[in-house]
Amino acid sequence: AQSVAQPEDQVNVAEGNPLTVKCTYSVSGNPYLFWYVQYPNRGLQFLLKYITGDNLVKGSYGFEAEFNKSQTSFHLKKPSALVSDSALYFCAVRDNTGGFKTIFGAGTRLFVKA
Amino acid sequence: NAGVTQTPKFQVLKTGQSMTLQCAQDMNHEYMSWYRQDPGMGLRLIHYSVGAGITDQGEVPNGYNVSRSTTEDFPLRLLSAAPSQTSVYFCASREGVGGNTIYFGEGSWLTVV
């Protein structure tokens, strides 16, 4: 069965510092991996995804994520955090065998302090 | 460029009432789904559809019905609302098989009293 773990409920970082939001996954076969962001009272917005190829994936708003197959991780990173990055971040996984279900993590709230 | 449109945005129901959350997408996506979002639990899949006339249950289907008479529309029906169904509901869609991105609606905030 597929599963996603986001071990941190909240991540606090100062503006200008690098940020990391952690995600580990479990899936049979090779994964499709996604990061989404949710701002207050809004739907989820797509940030980036890993399908195949280069393990470092670049996405919207300066975010990137690194796929690590041996550690089954897909951590979200940004070199320099902005206050406007404060939001709820979700990691998601889907297997690549044609399955429908995308499983989401519980979410990590990022708080960037000015 | 509407994407995924959900209505209503906010609703308060009394226990035992029924209602329908509407969802429409204009991207000609095959796959549509409904999730509920609860604090600390992420998004849980309620029902999904892989095409018109085809629906199936997700992780938490009890108390909800769906139908898919057209590619565009995927309404979610609460048959007899219960306080445990107080949640935020998201409709989503994507193209068929493969690593395609899921697109979400803006959400429907439902309170059952």
JSON list of N, CA, C and O in Angstrom, two decimals, chain A residues 67-104:
[
{"chain": "A", "resi": 67, "resn": "PHE", "atom": "N", "xyz": [14.79, 13.87, -5.21]},
{"chain": "A", "resi": 67, "resn": "PHE", "atom": "CA", "xyz": [14.34, 12.49, -5.11]},
{"chain": "A", "resi": 67, "resn": "PHE", "atom": "C", "xyz": [15.52, 11.62, -4.70]},
{"chain": "A", "resi": 67, "resn": "PHE", "atom": "O", "xyz": [16.56, 11.64, -5.36]},
{"chain": "A", "resi": 68, "resn": "ASN", "atom": "N", "xyz": [15.36, 10.85, -3.63]},
{"chain": "A", "resi": 68, "resn": "ASN", "atom": "CA", "xyz": [16.39, 9.94, -3.16]},
{"chain": "A", "resi": 68, "resn": "ASN", "atom": "C", "xyz": [15.77, 8.55, -3.05]},
{"chain": "A", "resi": 68, "resn": "ASN", "atom": "O", "xyz": [15.03, 8.26, -2.10]},
{"chain": "A", "resi": 69, "resn": "LYS", "atom": "N", "xyz": [16.07, 7.71, -4.03]},
{"chain": "A", "resi": 69, "resn": "LYS", "atom": "CA", "xyz": [15.41, 6.41, -4.09]},
{"chain": "A", "resi": 69, "resn": "LYS", "atom": "C", "xyz": [15.83, 5.51, -2.93]},
{"chain": "A", "resi": 69, "resn": "LYS", "atom": "O", "xyz": [15.01, 4.80, -2.35]},
{"chain": "A", "resi": 70, "resn": "SER", "atom": "N", "xyz": [17.10, 5.53, -2.56]},
{"chain": "A", "resi": 70, "resn": "SER", "atom": "CA", "xyz": [17.58, 4.64, -1.50]},
{"chain": "A", "resi": 70, "resn": "SER", "atom": "C", "xyz": [16.99, 5.01, -0.14]},
{"chain": "A", "resi": 70, "resn": "SER", "atom": "O", "xyz": [16.75, 4.14, 0.70]},
{"chain": "A", "resi": 71, "resn": "GLN", "atom": "N", "xyz": [16.73, 6.30, 0.07]},
{"chain": "A", "resi": 71, "resn": "GLN", "atom": "CA", "xyz": [16.13, 6.74, 1.33]},
{"chain": "A", "resi": 71, "resn": "GLN", "atom": "C", "xyz": [14.62, 6.93, 1.21]},
{"chain": "A", "resi": 71, "resn": "GLN", "atom": "O", "xyz": [13.98, 7.33, 2.18]},
{"chain": "A", "resi": 72, "resn": "THR", "atom": "N", "xyz": [14.08, 6.65, 0.07]},
{"chain": "A", "resi": 72, "resn": "THR", "atom": "CA", "xyz": [12.65, 6.85, -0.24]},
{"chain": "A", "resi": 72, "resn": "THR", "atom": "C", "xyz": [12.18, 8.21, 0.27]},
{"chain": "A", "resi": 72, "resn": "THR", "atom": "O", "xyz": [11.20, 8.32, 1.02]},
{"chain": "A", "resi": 73, "resn": "SER", "atom": "N", "xyz": [12.91, 9.24, -0.11]},
{"chain": "A", "resi": 73, "resn": "SER", "atom": "CA", "xyz": [12.57, 10.59, 0.34]},
{"chain": "A", "resi": 73, "resn": "SER", "atom": "C", "xyz": [12.41, 11.54, -0.84]},
{"chain": "A", "resi": 73, "resn": "SER", "atom": "O", "xyz": [12.94, 11.30, -1.94]},
{"chain": "A", "resi": 74, "resn": "PHE", "atom": "N", "xyz": [11.71, 12.61, -0.58]},
{"chain": "A", "resi": 74, "resn": "PHE", "atom": "CA", "xyz": [11.46, 13.63, -1.61]},
{"chain": "A", "resi": 74, "resn": "PHE", "atom": "C", "xyz": [11.31, 14.96, -0.87]},
{"chain": "A", "resi": 74, "resn": "PHE", "atom": "O", "xyz": [10.24, 15.54, -0.79]},
{"chain": "A", "resi": 75, "resn": "HIS", "atom": "N", "xyz": [12.39, 15.46, -0.33]},
{"chain": "A", "resi": 75, "resn": "HIS", "atom": "CA", "xyz": [12.36, 16.67, 0.48]},
{"chain": "A", "resi": 75, "resn": "HIS", "atom": "C", "xyz": [12.25, 17.92, -0.37]},
{"chain": "A", "resi": 75, "resn": "HIS", "atom": "O", "xyz": [12.93, 18.05, -1.39]},
{"chain": "A", "resi": 76, "resn": "LEU", "atom": "N", "xyz": [11.45, 18.84, 0.10]},
{"chain": "A", "resi": 76, "resn": "LEU", "atom": "CA", "xyz": [11.24, 20.13, -0.58]},
{"chain": "A", "resi": 76, "resn": "LEU", "atom": "C", "xyz": [12.24, 21.14, -0.01]},
{"chain": "A", "resi": 76, "resn": "LEU", "atom": "O", "xyz": [12.42, 21.23, 1.22]},
{"chain": "A", "resi": 77, "resn": "LYS", "atom": "N", "xyz": [12.85, 21.93, -0.90]},
{"chain": "A", "resi": 77, "resn": "LYS", "atom": "CA", "xyz": [13.87, 22.87, -0.45]},
{"chain": "A", "resi": 77, "resn": "LYS", "atom": "C", "xyz": [13.72, 24.20, -1.17]},
{"chain": "A", "resi": 77, "resn": "LYS", "atom": "O", "xyz": [13.15, 24.28, -2.27]},
{"chain": "A", "resi": 78, "resn": "LYS", "atom": "N", "xyz": [14.27, 25.22, -0.51]},
{"chain": "A", "resi": 78, "resn": "LYS", "atom": "CA", "xyz": [14.38, 26.53, -1.14]},
{"chain": "A", "resi": 78, "resn": "LYS", "atom": "C", "xyz": [15.60, 27.22, -0.54]},
{"chain": "A", "resi": 78, "resn": "LYS", "atom": "O", "xyz": [15.77, 27.22, 0.68]},
{"chain": "A", "resi": 79, "resn": "PRO", "atom": "N", "xyz": [16.46, 27.80, -1.36]},
{"chain": "A", "resi": 79, "resn": "PRO", "atom": "CA", "xyz": [17.71, 28.37, -0.85]},
{"chain": "A", "resi": 79, "resn": "PRO", "atom": "C", "xyz": [17.52, 29.56, 0.08]},
{"chain": "A", "resi": 79, "resn": "PRO", "atom": "O", "xyz": [18.29, 29.76, 1.01]},
{"chain": "A", "resi": 80, "resn": "SER", "atom": "N", "xyz": [16.48, 30.36, -0.16]},
{"chain": "A", "resi": 80, "resn": "SER", "atom": "CA", "xyz": [16.28, 31.58, 0.62]},
{"chain": "A", "resi": 80, "resn": "SER", "atom": "C", "xyz": [14.78, 31.79, 0.82]},
{"chain": "A", "resi": 80, "resn": "SER", "atom": "O", "xyz": [14.06, 32.11, -0.11]},
{"chain": "A", "resi": 81, "resn": "ALA", "atom": "N", "xyz": [14.32, 31.61, 2.06]},
{"chain": "A", "resi": 81, "resn": "ALA", "atom": "CA", "xyz": [12.89, 31.67, 2.34]},
{"chain": "A", "resi": 81, "resn": "ALA", "atom": "C", "xyz": [12.37, 33.11, 2.34]},
{"chain": "A", "resi": 81, "resn": "ALA", "atom": "O", "xyz": [13.06, 34.06, 2.72]},
{"chain": "A", "resi": 82, "resn": "LEU", "atom": "N", "xyz": [11.12, 33.23, 1.93]},
{"chain": "A", "resi": 82, "resn": "LEU", "atom": "CA", "xyz": [10.40, 34.50, 1.97]},
{"chain": "A", "resi": 82, "resn": "LEU", "atom": "C", "xyz": [9.23, 34.39, 2.93]},
{"chain": "A", "resi": 82, "resn": "LEU", "atom": "O", "xyz": [8.65, 33.31, 3.10]},
{"chain": "A", "resi": 83, "resn": "VAL", "atom": "N", "xyz": [8.85, 35.52, 3.53]},
{"chain": "A", "resi": 83, "resn": "VAL", "atom": "CA", "xyz": [7.67, 35.51, 4.41]},
{"chain": "A", "resi": 83, "resn": "VAL", "atom": "C", "xyz": [6.45, 35.00, 3.67]},
{"chain": "A", "resi": 83, "resn": "VAL", "atom": "O", "xyz": [5.62, 34.27, 4.22]},
{"chain": "A", "resi": 84, "resn": "SER", "atom": "N", "xyz": [6.36, 35.33, 2.39]},
{"chain": "A", "resi": 84, "resn": "SER", "atom": "CA", "xyz": [5.21, 34.91, 1.58]},
{"chain": "A", "resi": 84, "resn": "SER", "atom": "C", "xyz": [5.20, 33.40, 1.30]},
{"chain": "A", "resi": 84, "resn": "SER", "atom": "O", "xyz": [4.21, 32.89, 0.78]},
{"chain": "A", "resi": 85, "resn": "ASP", "atom": "N", "xyz": [6.26, 32.68, 1.66]},
{"chain": "A", "resi": 85, "resn": "ASP", "atom": "CA", "xyz": [6.28, 31.23, 1.53]},
{"chain": "A", "resi": 85, "resn": "ASP", "atom": "C", "xyz": [5.50, 30.55, 2.65]},
{"chain": "A", "resi": 85, "resn": "ASP", "atom": "O", "xyz": [5.25, 29.33, 2.61]},
{"chain": "A", "resi": 86, "resn": "SER", "atom": "N", "xyz": [5.13, 31.29, 3.67]},
{"chain": "A", "resi": 86, "resn": "SER", "atom": "CA", "xyz": [4.40, 30.72, 4.80]},
{"chain": "A", "resi": 86, "resn": "SER", "atom": "C", "xyz": [3.08, 30.15, 4.30]},
{"chain": "A", "resi": 86, "resn": "SER", "atom": "O", "xyz": [2.25, 30.86, 3.72]},
{"chain": "A", "resi": 87, "resn": "ALA", "atom": "N", "xyz": [2.89, 28.85, 4.51]},
{"chain": "A", "resi": 87, "resn": "ALA", "atom": "CA", "xyz": [1.71, 28.15, 3.99]},
{"chain": "A", "resi": 87, "resn": "ALA", "atom": "C", "xyz": [1.77, 26.71, 4.49]},
{"chain": "A", "resi": 87, "resn": "ALA", "atom": "O", "xyz": [2.67, 26.32, 5.22]},
{"chain": "A", "resi": 88, "resn": "LEU", "atom": "N", "xyz": [0.79, 25.93, 4.04]},
{"chain": "A", "resi": 88, "resn": "LEU", "atom": "CA", "xyz": [0.73, 24.49, 4.35]},
{"chain": "A", "resi": 88, "resn": "LEU", "atom": "C", "xyz": [1.20, 23.73, 3.13]},
{"chain": "A", "resi": 88, "resn": "LEU", "atom": "O", "xyz": [0.70, 23.97, 2.02]},
{"chain": "A", "resi": 89, "resn": "TYR", "atom": "N", "xyz": [2.14, 22.82, 3.31]},
{"chain": "A", "resi": 89, "resn": "TYR", "atom": "CA", "xyz": [2.74, 22.08, 2.20]},
{"chain": "A", "resi": 89, "resn": "TYR", "atom": "C", "xyz": [2.42, 20.59, 2.31]},
{"chain": "A", "resi": 89, "resn": "TYR", "atom": "O", "xyz": [2.55, 20.00, 3.38]},
{"chain": "A", "resi": 90, "resn": "PHE", "atom": "N", "xyz": [2.00, 20.04, 1.18]},
{"chain": "A", "resi": 90, "resn": "PHE", "atom": "CA", "xyz": [1.63, 18.63, 1.13]},
{"chain": "A", "resi": 90, "resn": "PHE", "atom": "C", "xyz": [2.52, 17.89, 0.14]},
{"chain": "A", "resi": 90, "resn": "PHE", "atom": "O", "xyz": [2.71, 18.33, -1.00]},
{"chain": "A", "resi": 91, "resn": "CYS", "atom": "N", "xyz": [3.00, 16.74, 0.58]},
{"chain": "A", "resi": 91, "resn": "CYS", "atom": "CA", "xyz": [3.70, 15.80, -0.28]},
{"chain": "A", "resi": 91, "resn": "CYS", "atom": "C", "xyz": [2.70, 14.73, -0.71]},
{"chain": "A", "resi": 91, "resn": "CYS", "atom": "O", "xyz": [1.80, 14.37, 0.08]},
{"chain": "A", "resi": 92, "resn": "ALA", "atom": "N", "xyz": [2.82, 14.22, -1.92]},
{"chain": "A", "resi": 92, "resn": "ALA", "atom": "CA", "xyz": [1.89, 13.20, -2.41]},
{"chain": "A", "resi": 92, "resn": "ALA", "atom": "C", "xyz": [2.63, 12.20, -3.28]},
{"chain": "A", "resi": 92, "resn": "ALA", "atom": "O", "xyz": [3.63, 12.53, -3.92]},
{"chain": "A", "resi": 93, "resn": "VAL", "atom": "N", "xyz": [2.11, 10.98, -3.31]},
{"chain": "A", "resi": 93, "resn": "VAL", "atom": "CA", "xyz": [2.73, 9.91, -4.10]},
{"chain": "A", "resi": 93, "resn": "VAL", "atom": "C", "xyz": [1.68, 9.10, -4.84]},
{"chain": "A", "resi": 93, "resn": "VAL", "atom": "O", "xyz": [0.55, 8.92, -4.38]},
{"chain": "A", "resi": 94, "resn": "ARG", "atom": "N", "xyz": [2.05, 8.67, -6.02]},
{"chain": "A", "resi": 94, "resn": "ARG", "atom": "CA", "xyz": [1.19, 7.76, -6.80]},
{"chain": "A", "resi": 94, "resn": "ARG", "atom": "C", "xyz": [2.11, 6.74, -7.46]},
{"chain": "A", "resi": 94, "resn": "ARG", "atom": "O", "xyz": [3.21, 7.08, -7.90]},
{"chain": "A", "resi": 95, "resn": "ASP", "atom": "N", "xyz": [1.68, 5.48, -7.51]},
{"chain": "A", "resi": 95, "resn": "ASP", "atom": "CA", "xyz": [2.54, 4.50, -8.15]},
{"chain": "A", "resi": 95, "resn": "ASP", "atom": "C", "xyz": [2.42, 4.64, -9.67]},
{"chain": "A", "resi": 95, "resn": "ASP", "atom": "O", "xyz": [1.45, 5.19, -10.18]},
{"chain": "A", "resi": 96, "resn": "ASN", "atom": "N", "xyz": [3.42, 4.15, -10.38]},
{"chain": "A", "resi": 96, "resn": "ASN", "atom": "CA", "xyz": [3.47, 4.37, -11.84]},
{"chain": "A", "resi": 96, "resn": "ASN", "atom": "C", "xyz": [3.00, 3.14, -12.62]},
{"chain": "A", "resi": 96, "resn": "ASN", "atom": "O", "xyz": [3.36, 2.97, -13.77]},
{"chain": "A", "resi": 97, "resn": "THR", "atom": "N", "xyz": [2.21, 2.29, -11.95]},
{"chain": "A", "resi": 97, "resn": "THR", "atom": "CA", "xyz": [1.73, 1.09, -12.63]},
{"chain": "A", "resi": 97, "resn": "THR", "atom": "C", "xyz": [0.34, 1.28, -13.21]},
{"chain": "A", "resi": 97, "resn": "THR", "atom": "O", "xyz": [-0.33, 0.32, -13.57]},
{"chain": "A", "resi": 98, "resn": "GLY", "atom": "N", "xyz": [-0.11, 2.52, -13.28]},
{"chain": "A", "resi": 98, "resn": "GLY", "atom": "CA", "xyz": [-1.43, 2.79, -13.83]},
{"chain": "A", "resi": 98, "resn": "GLY", "atom": "C", "xyz": [-2.51, 2.96, -12.78]},
{"chain": "A", "resi": 98, "resn": "GLY", "atom": "O", "xyz": [-3.67, 3.13, -13.11]},
{"chain": "A", "resi": 99, "resn": "GLY", "atom": "N", "xyz": [-2.11, 2.92, -11.51]},
{"chain": "A", "resi": 99, "resn": "GLY", "atom": "CA", "xyz": [-3.09, 3.08, -10.45]},
{"chain": "A", "resi": 99, "resn": "GLY", "atom": "C", "xyz": [-3.66, 4.49, -10.41]},
{"chain": "A", "resi": 99, "resn": "GLY", "atom": "O", "xyz": [-3.04, 5.45, -10.86]},
{"chain": "A", "resi": 100, "resn": "PHE", "atom": "N", "xyz": [-4.85, 4.61, -9.86]},
{"chain": "A", "resi": 100, "resn": "PHE", "atom": "CA", "xyz": [-5.49, 5.91, -9.82]},
{"chain": "A", "resi": 100, "resn": "PHE", "atom": "C", "xyz": [-5.12, 6.72, -8.61]},
{"chain": "A", "resi": 100, "resn": "PHE", "atom": "O", "xyz": [-4.92, 7.92, -8.67]},
{"chain": "A", "resi": 101, "resn": "LYS", "atom": "N", "xyz": [-5.02, 6.08, -7.46]},
{"chain": "A", "resi": 101, "resn": "LYS", "atom": "CA", "xyz": [-5.02, 6.81, -6.21]},
{"chain": "A", "resi": 101, "resn": "LYS", "atom": "C", "xyz": [-3.72, 7.57, -5.96]},
{"chain": "A", "resi": 101, "resn": "LYS", "atom": "O", "xyz": [-2.63, 7.02, -6.08]},
{"chain": "A", "resi": 102, "resn": "THR", "atom": "N", "xyz": [-3.88, 8.83, -5.62]},
{"chain": "A", "resi": 102, "resn": "THR", "atom": "CA", "xyz": [-2.77, 9.66, -5.15]},
{"chain": "A", "resi": 102, "resn": "THR", "atom": "C", "xyz": [-2.94, 9.82, -3.65]},
{"chain": "A", "resi": 102, "resn": "THR", "atom": "O", "xyz": [-4.00, 10.25, -3.19]},
{"chain": "A", "resi": 103, "resn": "ILE", "atom": "N", "xyz": [-1.92, 9.47, -2.90]},
{"chain": "A", "resi": 103, "resn": "ILE", "atom": "CA", "xyz": [-1.98, 9.55, -1.45]},
{"chain": "A", "resi": 103, "resn": "ILE", "atom": "C", "xyz": [-1.22, 10.78, -0.98]},
{"chain": "A", "resi": 103, "resn": "ILE", "atom": "O", "xyz": [-0.08, 11.02, -1.40]},
{"chain": "A", "resi": 104, "resn": "PHE", "atom": "N", "xyz": [-1.86, 11.55, -0.10]},
{"chain": "A", "resi": 104, "resn": "PHE", "atom": "CA", "xyz": [-1.28, 12.78, 0.42]},
{"chain": "A", "resi": 104, "resn": "PHE", "atom": "C", "xyz": [-0.78, 12.59, 1.85]},
{"chain": "A", "resi": 104, "resn": "PHE", "atom": "O", "xyz": [-1.37, 11.86, 2.63]}
]
